[in-house]
């Protein structure tokens, strides 16, 4: 069965304290892995797509990486405005257009 | 306004009633999706549509009906609402060439009493 597990469930960082969020997955075949950001009371906002092991994408203080079993979202020198829930999703080869979403990591960055 | 909108934003209904959640996008995106988000679960796909008059089931379609007569609209109907359908519902859309980069609406919080 295809599974996506995100850890930790919640993370509290001081402003400027770098860290990483993890997304581990088990799928029969991977078409792509996606990271979204979700602010309270809003819909998810697309961040990155990764297609193959070794691929990396960057956007401001965020950097996403992909291996054959997991993806990391590295946050460098976070600011309070980076506080949000970060969702990971995978697109299995046998799922048509359906994405499997993880439950998310809730990030709080304090000043 | 350009973008993707959902209505209503909040809805309270009773068990057994029919409810329709509306979704409208102005980008002329080919793909549209309906998800539900519950505590303890990730986003789960209910239905999706690749184009007008083309719809297909997602992971949790039971109790829901969709239609897509126009590219820009993708309503979701709960034929006979149940308490287990209390959730936050998100509509999303994407371009045909890049269907995994989905743009989400603000969500509808539905409570079934």
Short mmCIF file of C-alpha atoms in Angstrom, two decimals:
data_model
loop_
_atom_site.label_atom_id
_atom_site.label_comp_id
_atom_site.label_asym_id
_atom_site.label_seq_id
_atom_site.Cartn_x
_atom_site.Cartn_y
_atom_site.Cartn_z
CA UNK A 1 0.00 0.00 0.00
CA UNK A 2 1.26 3.46 -0.89
CA UNK A 3 2.14 5.49 2.20
CA UNK A 4 3.47 8.94 3.01
CA UNK A 5 4.77 9.70 6.50
CA UNK A 6 5.88 13.12 7.62
CA UNK A 7 7.98 13.86 10.68
CA UNK A 8 8.02 15.49 13.06
CA UNK A 9 4.31 16.23 13.47
CA UNK A 10 5.17 19.60 14.99
CA UNK A 11 8.36 21.63 15.19
CA UNK A 12 9.13 24.80 17.07
CA UNK A 13 12.18 26.82 16.03
CA UNK A 14 13.73 30.06 17.10
CA UNK A 15 14.12 32.62 14.36
CA UNK A 16 17.38 31.84 12.54
CA UNK A 17 17.54 28.23 13.78
CA UNK A 18 17.84 26.03 10.69
CA UNK A 19 16.23 22.58 10.55
CA UNK A 20 14.77 19.94 8.26
CA UNK A 21 11.37 18.35 7.79
CA UNK A 22 11.16 14.75 6.63
CA UNK A 23 8.80 13.00 4.23
CA UNK A 24 9.29 9.27 3.85
CA UNK A 25 7.29 7.36 1.28
CA UNK A 26 6.50 3.88 0.12
CA UNK A 27 5.05 3.67 -3.36
CA UNK A 28 5.08 1.13 -6.14
CA UNK A 29 6.55 3.68 -8.51
CA UNK A 30 7.03 7.43 -8.15
CA UNK A 31 5.90 9.91 -10.77
CA UNK A 32 6.69 12.86 -8.56
CA UNK A 33 6.91 14.23 -5.01
CA UNK A 34 5.43 17.59 -4.09
CA UNK A 35 5.71 20.02 -1.21
CA UNK A 36 2.91 22.41 -0.28
CA UNK A 37 2.60 25.04 2.41
CA UNK A 38 -0.70 25.58 4.23
CA UNK A 39 -1.48 28.57 6.41
CA UNK A 40 -4.28 28.32 9.01
CA UNK A 41 -7.71 28.66 7.45
CA UNK A 42 -6.37 28.61 3.90
CA UNK A 43 -5.85 26.16 1.10
CA UNK A 44 -2.43 24.61 0.42
CA UNK A 45 0.02 26.57 -1.69
CA UNK A 46 2.32 24.76 -4.10
CA UNK A 47 6.06 24.97 -3.35
CA UNK A 48 8.09 22.31 -5.23
CA UNK A 49 7.96 19.30 -7.50
CA UNK A 50 10.75 16.68 -7.42
CA UNK A 51 10.84 13.87 -9.93
CA UNK A 52 14.00 11.83 -9.40
CA UNK A 53 16.47 10.90 -6.68
CA UNK A 54 19.21 13.47 -6.32
CA UNK A 55 17.07 16.34 -7.51
CA UNK A 56 17.02 19.57 -5.48
CA UNK A 57 14.84 22.68 -5.66
CA UNK A 58 15.24 25.97 -3.82
CA UNK A 59 13.01 28.91 -3.06
CA UNK A 60 14.14 31.64 -0.70
CA UNK A 61 14.91 29.94 2.64
CA UNK A 62 13.52 26.57 1.55
CA UNK A 63 15.36 23.75 -0.15
CA UNK A 64 13.77 20.42 -1.06
CA UNK A 65 15.75 17.27 -1.76
CA UNK A 66 14.77 13.78 -2.85
CA UNK A 67 16.18 10.29 -2.36
CA UNK A 68 14.66 6.95 -3.34
CA UNK A 69 12.87 6.65 0.01
CA UNK A 70 12.42 10.15 1.39
CA UNK A 71 12.43 13.86 0.85
CA UNK A 72 13.68 16.62 3.07
CA UNK A 73 12.54 20.20 3.26
CA UNK A 74 15.44 22.20 4.65
CA UNK A 75 14.64 25.56 6.19
CA UNK A 76 17.61 27.87 6.51
CA UNK A 77 17.52 30.75 8.99
CA UNK A 78 13.72 30.67 9.28
CA UNK A 79 11.63 33.73 9.99
CA UNK A 80 8.29 33.91 11.83
CA UNK A 81 6.50 34.23 8.47
CA UNK A 82 7.69 30.71 7.63
CA UNK A 83 5.32 29.38 10.29
CA UNK A 84 2.79 27.11 8.57
CA UNK A 85 1.96 23.48 8.02
CA UNK A 86 4.09 21.87 5.34
CA UNK A 87 2.49 19.06 3.36
CA UNK A 88 4.25 16.40 1.33
CA UNK A 89 2.46 14.49 -1.43
CA UNK A 90 3.48 11.73 -3.79
CA UNK A 91 2.07 10.72 -7.14
CA UNK A 92 2.29 6.93 -7.45
CA UNK A 93 2.66 5.47 -10.92
CA UNK A 94 -0.56 3.46 -10.63
CA UNK A 95 -2.87 6.15 -9.23
CA UNK A 96 -4.11 8.02 -12.27
CA UNK A 97 -4.25 11.66 -11.19
CA UNK A 98 -4.60 11.10 -7.44
CA UNK A 99 -1.92 12.40 -5.08
CA UNK A 100 -1.24 10.78 -1.69
CA UNK A 101 -0.78 13.50 0.92
CA UNK A 102 0.99 13.12 4.25
CA UNK A 103 -0.55 14.56 7.41
CA UNK A 104 1.86 17.46 7.47
CA UNK A 105 4.41 19.06 9.78
CA UNK A 106 3.24 22.09 11.73
CA UNK A 107 6.12 24.56 11.96
CA UNK A 108 6.20 27.45 14.42
CA UNK A 109 9.04 29.96 14.23
CA UNK A 110 9.28 32.28 17.20
CA UNK A 111 11.07 35.66 17.21
CA UNK B 1 -11.33 38.46 -9.28
CA UNK B 2 -8.96 36.01 -10.90
CA UNK B 3 -8.24 32.73 -9.17
CA UNK B 4 -10.21 29.95 -7.60
CA UNK B 5 -13.14 30.59 -5.30
CA UNK B 6 -15.37 28.38 -3.21
CA UNK B 7 -18.80 29.00 -1.79
CA UNK B 8 -20.11 28.95 0.78
CA UNK B 9 -17.10 29.30 3.06
CA UNK B 10 -19.04 27.90 6.00
CA UNK B 11 -22.09 25.66 6.02
CA UNK B 12 -24.08 23.94 8.73
CA UNK B 13 -26.63 21.37 7.68
CA UNK B 14 -28.54 18.43 9.08
CA UNK B 15 -28.19 14.73 8.47
CA UNK B 16 -30.05 13.62 5.37
CA UNK B 17 -30.12 16.98 3.62
CA UNK B 18 -28.62 17.58 0.19
CA UNK B 19 -25.78 20.09 0.09
CA UNK B 20 -23.89 21.53 -2.88
CA UNK B 21 -20.48 23.11 -2.57
CA UNK B 22 -19.47 25.39 -5.41
CA UNK B 23 -16.05 25.86 -6.99
CA UNK B 24 -15.19 28.38 -9.69
CA UNK B 25 -11.84 29.09 -11.37
CA UNK B 26 -10.96 31.85 -13.82
CA UNK B 27 -7.76 30.40 -15.27
CA UNK B 28 -9.43 28.01 -17.73
CA UNK B 29 -7.45 25.18 -16.15
CA UNK B 30 -8.31 21.77 -17.56
CA UNK B 31 -8.05 19.82 -14.31
CA UNK B 32 -10.16 20.34 -11.22
CA UNK B 33 -10.14 18.39 -7.96
CA UNK B 34 -12.15 18.05 -4.78
CA UNK B 35 -10.41 17.08 -1.53
CA UNK B 36 -11.50 16.75 2.05
CA UNK B 37 -9.20 17.47 4.99
CA UNK B 38 -9.80 15.94 8.39
CA UNK B 39 -7.76 15.91 11.60
CA UNK B 40 -5.62 12.80 11.65
CA UNK B 41 -5.76 12.40 7.90
CA UNK B 42 -3.98 14.07 5.07
CA UNK B 43 -5.87 15.62 2.20
CA UNK B 44 -7.93 12.92 0.51
CA UNK B 45 -9.13 13.13 -3.06
CA UNK B 46 -12.89 12.77 -3.56
CA UNK B 47 -13.32 13.35 -7.29
CA UNK B 48 -11.42 14.96 -10.10
CA UNK B 49 -12.12 16.15 -13.62
CA UNK B 50 -9.73 16.30 -16.56
CA UNK B 51 -12.04 18.46 -18.69
CA UNK B 52 -15.66 19.48 -19.07
CA UNK B 53 -17.93 16.42 -18.95
CA UNK B 54 -15.05 14.16 -17.84
CA UNK B 55 -14.99 13.17 -14.17
CA UNK B 56 -13.52 10.28 -12.20
CA UNK B 57 -13.48 8.95 -8.67
CA UNK B 58 -10.71 9.55 -6.20
CA UNK B 59 -9.93 7.81 -2.94
CA UNK B 60 -13.16 8.60 -1.03
CA UNK B 61 -16.05 9.15 -3.50
CA UNK B 62 -18.92 7.42 -1.65
CA UNK B 63 -21.79 9.77 -0.83
CA UNK B 64 -20.63 12.49 -3.23
CA UNK B 65 -21.64 13.48 -6.75
CA UNK B 66 -19.87 15.87 -9.11
CA UNK B 67 -20.58 17.42 -12.47
CA UNK B 68 -18.65 19.63 -14.83
CA UNK B 69 -20.75 21.13 -17.58
CA UNK B 70 -18.46 24.17 -17.90
CA UNK B 71 -14.66 24.27 -17.65
CA UNK B 72 -14.71 26.89 -14.91
CA UNK B 73 -17.17 25.26 -12.52
CA UNK B 74 -16.94 22.02 -10.57
CA UNK B 75 -19.73 21.64 -7.99
CA UNK B 76 -19.65 18.91 -5.35
CA UNK B 77 -22.97 17.57 -4.05
CA UNK B 78 -23.57 15.56 -0.93
CA UNK B 79 -26.77 13.75 -1.82
CA UNK B 80 -27.76 12.88 1.75
CA UNK B 81 -25.34 14.38 4.24
CA UNK B 82 -24.00 12.27 7.09
CA UNK B 83 -22.06 13.31 10.21
CA UNK B 84 -18.97 11.59 8.85
CA UNK B 85 -18.96 14.13 6.03
CA UNK B 86 -18.24 16.94 8.47
CA UNK B 87 -14.94 18.23 7.14
CA UNK B 88 -13.12 21.02 5.37
CA UNK B 89 -13.49 20.71 1.62
CA UNK B 90 -10.93 22.10 -0.80
CA UNK B 91 -11.28 22.57 -4.50
CA UNK B 92 -8.16 22.79 -6.66
CA UNK B 93 -7.31 23.30 -10.31
CA UNK B 94 -4.28 22.80 -12.52
CA UNK B 95 -3.14 23.09 -16.10
CA UNK B 96 -3.24 20.07 -18.37
CA UNK B 97 0.52 20.16 -18.95
CA UNK B 98 1.37 20.41 -15.25
CA UNK B 99 -1.52 18.81 -13.41
CA UNK B 100 0.43 18.14 -10.24
CA UNK B 101 1.00 21.85 -9.54
CA UNK B 102 -2.43 22.38 -8.09
CA UNK B 103 -3.90 25.72 -7.05
CA UNK B 104 -6.24 25.41 -4.10
CA UNK B 105 -9.27 27.41 -3.13
CA UNK B 106 -9.82 28.79 0.39
CA UNK B 107 -11.93 25.84 1.50
CA UNK B 108 -15.48 25.27 2.75
CA UNK B 109 -15.97 24.21 6.35
CA UNK B 110 -18.99 21.91 6.44
CA UNK B 111 -20.66 20.77 9.63
CA UNK B 112 -23.35 18.07 9.51
CA UNK B 113 -25.45 17.89 12.67
#
